[in-house]
Amino acid sequence: MTVAFAPGRANLIGEHTDYNDGLALAFALRCGARAEARDRADGLVCARAIDPGEADEFPAAAPEPAEGWRAFVRGTVAVLGRRSGADVSFTGDVPLGSGLSSSAALTVALALALGGEPADRIGLARLCSRVESEWAGANTGLLDQLASLLGKEGHALLIDFRTLEVTPVALALGGWRLVVLDSGERHDLATSGYNERREECEEARKWLGLASLRDATTEAASRLPAPLDRRVRHVVEENARVNDTVAALQRDDLAAVGELLDASHASLRDLYDASTPAVERTVSALRAAGAAGARMMGGGFGGSVLALLPPDAGVPAGAVELEPGPGARIVER
Ligand code: GLA
């Protein structure tokens, strides 16, 4: 039997940049998914989701498409190319649809339990991301899987999605706190505007004749028709904000980090059109509670809001404090 744990993730800054070869600064959470796998001789995968108490059964060598959690189990077996049977069960404590990557945590935990430690964790992140796009219908980037697989205790990860270089950045907050508050609106990457935003970026990229929007400039963005001009401006300026946040952390300037979170949120709302009234209300509540900065996190269109609280501000009702934890691991075999 192999047991694996994979964390969810928070993204401090760098949103909708991963699929544009850009930059992000993310960290692994302490909550996550735990999966167990045991070999079976009959070629069947018998899977059990412990929390809803549901089951699934399919031939390992020929999984058919399915909905909900079953898509993630079947997809993981398929992308790993596993042809032998297994008993699989899993549980998790990342709130679903809240922008904390419950689905990446599940996929990574399953992949480690079913496939063992890979030779290359970045390669495994790529495989796990194929589960999202080919089995769950969300054409996501590599942010969630890389943060879950490469997370480092006490650190955020500066990820360059063009080179896939990952640099740990100490997240020493000196009494300041990062919290997350759920907007109460479930987001679903497969049905929200997420895939549409990704298509718009691709259209803008072709229009500008670039290898990726990493090479775009605000000046080039201004020549594009609406709304592509605003989408590209967001990507270019968000990449710059990631570098500015790393610099602010390195000089212990948490007030500047708060301002950068606010600027990221304004851009996601006004240039990327990825906010909702429920998210806006949540941002306002966090600001009213004394946050130095607050922004929607993850794919948007609902989900959670991240806020940075100065030492004298209490944690608002319903908010949960986040701390950077270690990356995914095999805990028993
Ligand atoms: C979701 C996706 C990621 C990334 C973010 C937005 O979390 O899974 O790949 O695109 O949205 O930054």
PDB file of C-alpha atoms in Angstrom, residues 33-138:
ATOM      1  CA  ALA A  33      -5.698  15.584  -0.004  1.00  0.00           C
ATOM      2  CA  ARG A  34      -4.556  12.176   1.240  1.00  0.00           C
ATOM      3  CA  ALA A  35      -4.777   9.169  -1.078  1.00  0.00           C
ATOM      4  CA  GLU A  36      -4.118   5.462  -0.522  1.00  0.00           C
ATOM      5  CA  ALA A  37      -3.531   2.890  -3.256  1.00  0.00           C
ATOM      6  CA  ARG A  38      -3.083  -0.870  -3.059  1.00  0.00           C
ATOM      7  CA  ASP A  39      -2.455  -3.186  -6.028  1.00  0.00           C
ATOM      8  CA  ARG A  40      -5.271  -5.443  -7.282  1.00  0.00           C
ATOM      9  CA  ALA A  41      -4.743  -8.454  -9.512  1.00  0.00           C
ATOM     10  CA  ASP A  42      -7.952  -8.231 -11.603  1.00  0.00           C
ATOM     11  CA  GLY A  43      -7.141  -5.095 -13.644  1.00  0.00           C
ATOM     12  CA  LEU A  44      -9.948  -3.072 -12.057  1.00  0.00           C
ATOM     13  CA  VAL A  45      -9.595   0.237 -10.253  1.00  0.00           C
ATOM     14  CA  CYS A  46     -12.007   0.340  -7.314  1.00  0.00           C
ATOM     15  CA  ALA A  47     -12.080   3.892  -5.984  1.00  0.00           C
ATOM     16  CA  ARG A  48     -13.728   5.304  -2.885  1.00  0.00           C
ATOM     17  CA  ALA A  49     -14.250   8.961  -1.969  1.00  0.00           C
ATOM     18  CA  ILE A  50     -14.359   8.656   1.801  1.00  0.00           C
ATOM     19  CA  ASP A  51     -16.078  11.979   2.576  1.00  0.00           C
ATOM     20  CA  PRO A  52     -19.178  11.731   0.386  1.00  0.00           C
ATOM     21  CA  GLY A  53     -18.989   7.941   0.818  1.00  0.00           C
ATOM     22  CA  GLU A  54     -19.178   7.298  -2.930  1.00  0.00           C
ATOM     23  CA  ALA A  55     -17.519   4.651  -5.075  1.00  0.00           C
ATOM     24  CA  ASP A  56     -16.395   4.071  -8.653  1.00  0.00           C
ATOM     25  CA  GLU A  57     -15.107   1.052 -10.556  1.00  0.00           C
ATOM     26  CA  PHE A  58     -13.474   0.932 -13.992  1.00  0.00           C
ATOM     27  CA  PRO A  59     -10.891  -1.082 -15.962  1.00  0.00           C
ATOM     28  CA  ALA A  60      -7.419   0.471 -15.404  1.00  0.00           C
ATOM     29  CA  ALA A  61      -6.481  -0.035 -19.059  1.00  0.00           C
ATOM     30  CA  ALA A  62      -9.582   1.683 -20.485  1.00  0.00           C
ATOM     31  CA  PRO A  63     -11.162   4.352 -18.256  1.00  0.00           C
ATOM     32  CA  GLU A  64     -14.173   6.128 -19.757  1.00  0.00           C
ATOM     33  CA  PRO A  65     -14.909   9.835 -19.149  1.00  0.00           C
ATOM     34  CA  ALA A  66     -16.880  10.656 -15.965  1.00  0.00           C
ATOM     35  CA  GLU A  67     -18.035  13.646 -13.923  1.00  0.00           C
ATOM     36  CA  GLY A  68     -16.969  15.160 -10.578  1.00  0.00           C
ATOM     37  CA  TRP A  69     -14.300  13.413  -8.495  1.00  0.00           C
ATOM     38  CA  ARG A  70     -14.492  10.329 -10.712  1.00  0.00           C
ATOM     39  CA  ALA A  71     -13.011  12.352 -13.599  1.00  0.00           C
ATOM     40  CA  PHE A  72      -9.907  13.042 -11.482  1.00  0.00           C
ATOM     41  CA  VAL A  73      -9.378   9.407 -10.467  1.00  0.00           C
ATOM     42  CA  ARG A  74      -9.969   8.052 -13.972  1.00  0.00           C
ATOM     43  CA  GLY A  75      -7.895  10.834 -15.517  1.00  0.00           C
ATOM     44  CA  THR A  76      -4.967  10.236 -13.166  1.00  0.00           C
ATOM     45  CA  VAL A  77      -4.931   6.496 -13.939  1.00  0.00           C
ATOM     46  CA  ALA A  78      -5.078   7.317 -17.670  1.00  0.00           C
ATOM     47  CA  VAL A  79      -2.326   9.963 -17.782  1.00  0.00           C
ATOM     48  CA  LEU A  80      -0.021   7.800 -15.650  1.00  0.00           C
ATOM     49  CA  GLY A  81      -0.535   5.025 -18.202  1.00  0.00           C
ATOM     50  CA  ARG A  82      -1.267   2.588 -15.413  1.00  0.00           C
ATOM     51  CA  ARG A  83      -2.790  -0.599 -16.766  1.00  0.00           C
ATOM     52  CA  SER A  84      -2.884  -2.728 -13.607  1.00  0.00           C
ATOM     53  CA  GLY A  85      -5.696  -2.662 -11.049  1.00  0.00           C
ATOM     54  CA  ALA A  86      -5.760  -0.882  -7.691  1.00  0.00           C
ATOM     55  CA  ASP A  87      -7.932  -0.193  -4.673  1.00  0.00           C
ATOM     56  CA  VAL A  88      -7.861   3.551  -4.169  1.00  0.00           C
ATOM     57  CA  SER A  89      -9.389   5.725  -1.473  1.00  0.00           C
ATOM     58  CA  PHE A  90      -8.984   9.392  -0.669  1.00  0.00           C
ATOM     59  CA  THR A  91     -10.053  12.158   1.635  1.00  0.00           C
ATOM     60  CA  GLY A  92      -9.236  15.836   1.845  1.00  0.00           C
ATOM     61  CA  ASP A  93      -9.730  19.046   3.782  1.00  0.00           C
ATOM     62  CA  VAL A  94      -9.288  21.733   1.109  1.00  0.00           C
ATOM     63  CA  PRO A  95     -12.669  23.442   0.697  1.00  0.00           C
ATOM     64  CA  LEU A  96     -14.010  22.549  -2.778  1.00  0.00           C
ATOM     65  CA  GLY A  97     -14.419  25.328  -5.357  1.00  0.00           C
ATOM     66  CA  SER A  98     -12.830  27.949  -3.120  1.00  0.00           C
ATOM     67  CA  GLY A  99      -9.798  28.724  -5.263  1.00  0.00           C
ATOM     68  CA  LEU A 100      -7.380  26.767  -3.048  1.00  0.00           C
ATOM     69  CA  SER A 101      -6.786  24.014  -5.615  1.00  0.00           C
ATOM     70  CA  SER A 102      -8.637  21.112  -4.081  1.00  0.00           C
ATOM     71  CA  SER A 103      -8.565  19.397  -7.484  1.00  0.00           C
ATOM     72  CA  ALA A 104      -4.794  19.725  -7.953  1.00  0.00           C
ATOM     73  CA  ALA A 105      -4.273  18.415  -4.404  1.00  0.00           C
ATOM     74  CA  LEU A 106      -6.448  15.392  -5.189  1.00  0.00           C
ATOM     75  CA  THR A 107      -4.758  14.684  -8.517  1.00  0.00           C
ATOM     76  CA  VAL A 108      -1.229  15.007  -7.142  1.00  0.00           C
ATOM     77  CA  ALA A 109      -2.016  12.812  -4.100  1.00  0.00           C
ATOM     78  CA  LEU A 110      -3.540  10.147  -6.375  1.00  0.00           C
ATOM     79  CA  ALA A 111      -0.619  10.321  -8.795  1.00  0.00           C
ATOM     80  CA  LEU A 112       1.933   9.780  -6.002  1.00  0.00           C
ATOM     81  CA  ALA A 113      -0.100   6.989  -4.401  1.00  0.00           C
ATOM     82  CA  LEU A 114      -0.651   5.191  -7.722  1.00  0.00           C
ATOM     83  CA  GLY A 115       2.678   5.930  -9.413  1.00  0.00           C
ATOM     84  CA  GLY A 116       5.153   6.394  -6.545  1.00  0.00           C
ATOM     85  CA  GLU A 117       7.846   9.087  -6.473  1.00  0.00           C
ATOM     86  CA  PRO A 118       8.484  10.276 -10.047  1.00  0.00           C
ATOM     87  CA  ALA A 119      11.946  10.800 -11.503  1.00  0.00           C
ATOM     88  CA  ASP A 120      10.924  14.364 -12.301  1.00  0.00           C
ATOM     89  CA  ARG A 121       8.337  16.328 -10.288  1.00  0.00           C
ATOM     90  CA  ILE A 122       7.933  18.996 -12.979  1.00  0.00           C
ATOM     91  CA  GLY A 123       7.066  16.221 -15.446  1.00  0.00           C
ATOM     92  CA  LEU A 124       4.488  14.910 -12.965  1.00  0.00           C
ATOM     93  CA  ALA A 125       3.009  18.437 -12.629  1.00  0.00           C
ATOM     94  CA  ARG A 126       2.540  18.439 -16.420  1.00  0.00           C
ATOM     95  CA  LEU A 127       0.808  15.036 -16.316  1.00  0.00           C
ATOM     96  CA  CYS A 128      -1.470  16.157 -13.485  1.00  0.00           C
ATOM     97  CA  SER A 129      -2.410  19.305 -15.393  1.00  0.00           C
ATOM     98  CA  ARG A 130      -3.507  17.086 -18.316  1.00  0.00           C
ATOM     99  CA  VAL A 131      -6.093  15.571 -15.964  1.00  0.00           C
ATOM    100  CA  GLU A 132      -7.658  19.045 -15.580  1.00  0.00           C
ATOM    101  CA  SER A 133      -7.684  19.788 -19.296  1.00  0.00           C
ATOM    102  CA  GLU A 134      -8.409  16.357 -20.802  1.00  0.00           C
ATOM    103  CA  TRP A 135     -10.693  14.906 -18.107  1.00  0.00           C
ATOM    104  CA  ALA A 136     -12.207  17.812 -16.164  1.00  0.00           C
ATOM    105  CA  GLY A 137     -12.624  20.323 -19.005  1.00  0.00           C
ATOM    106  CA  ALA A 138     -10.574  23.159 -17.453  1.00  0.00           C
TER     107      ALA A 138
END
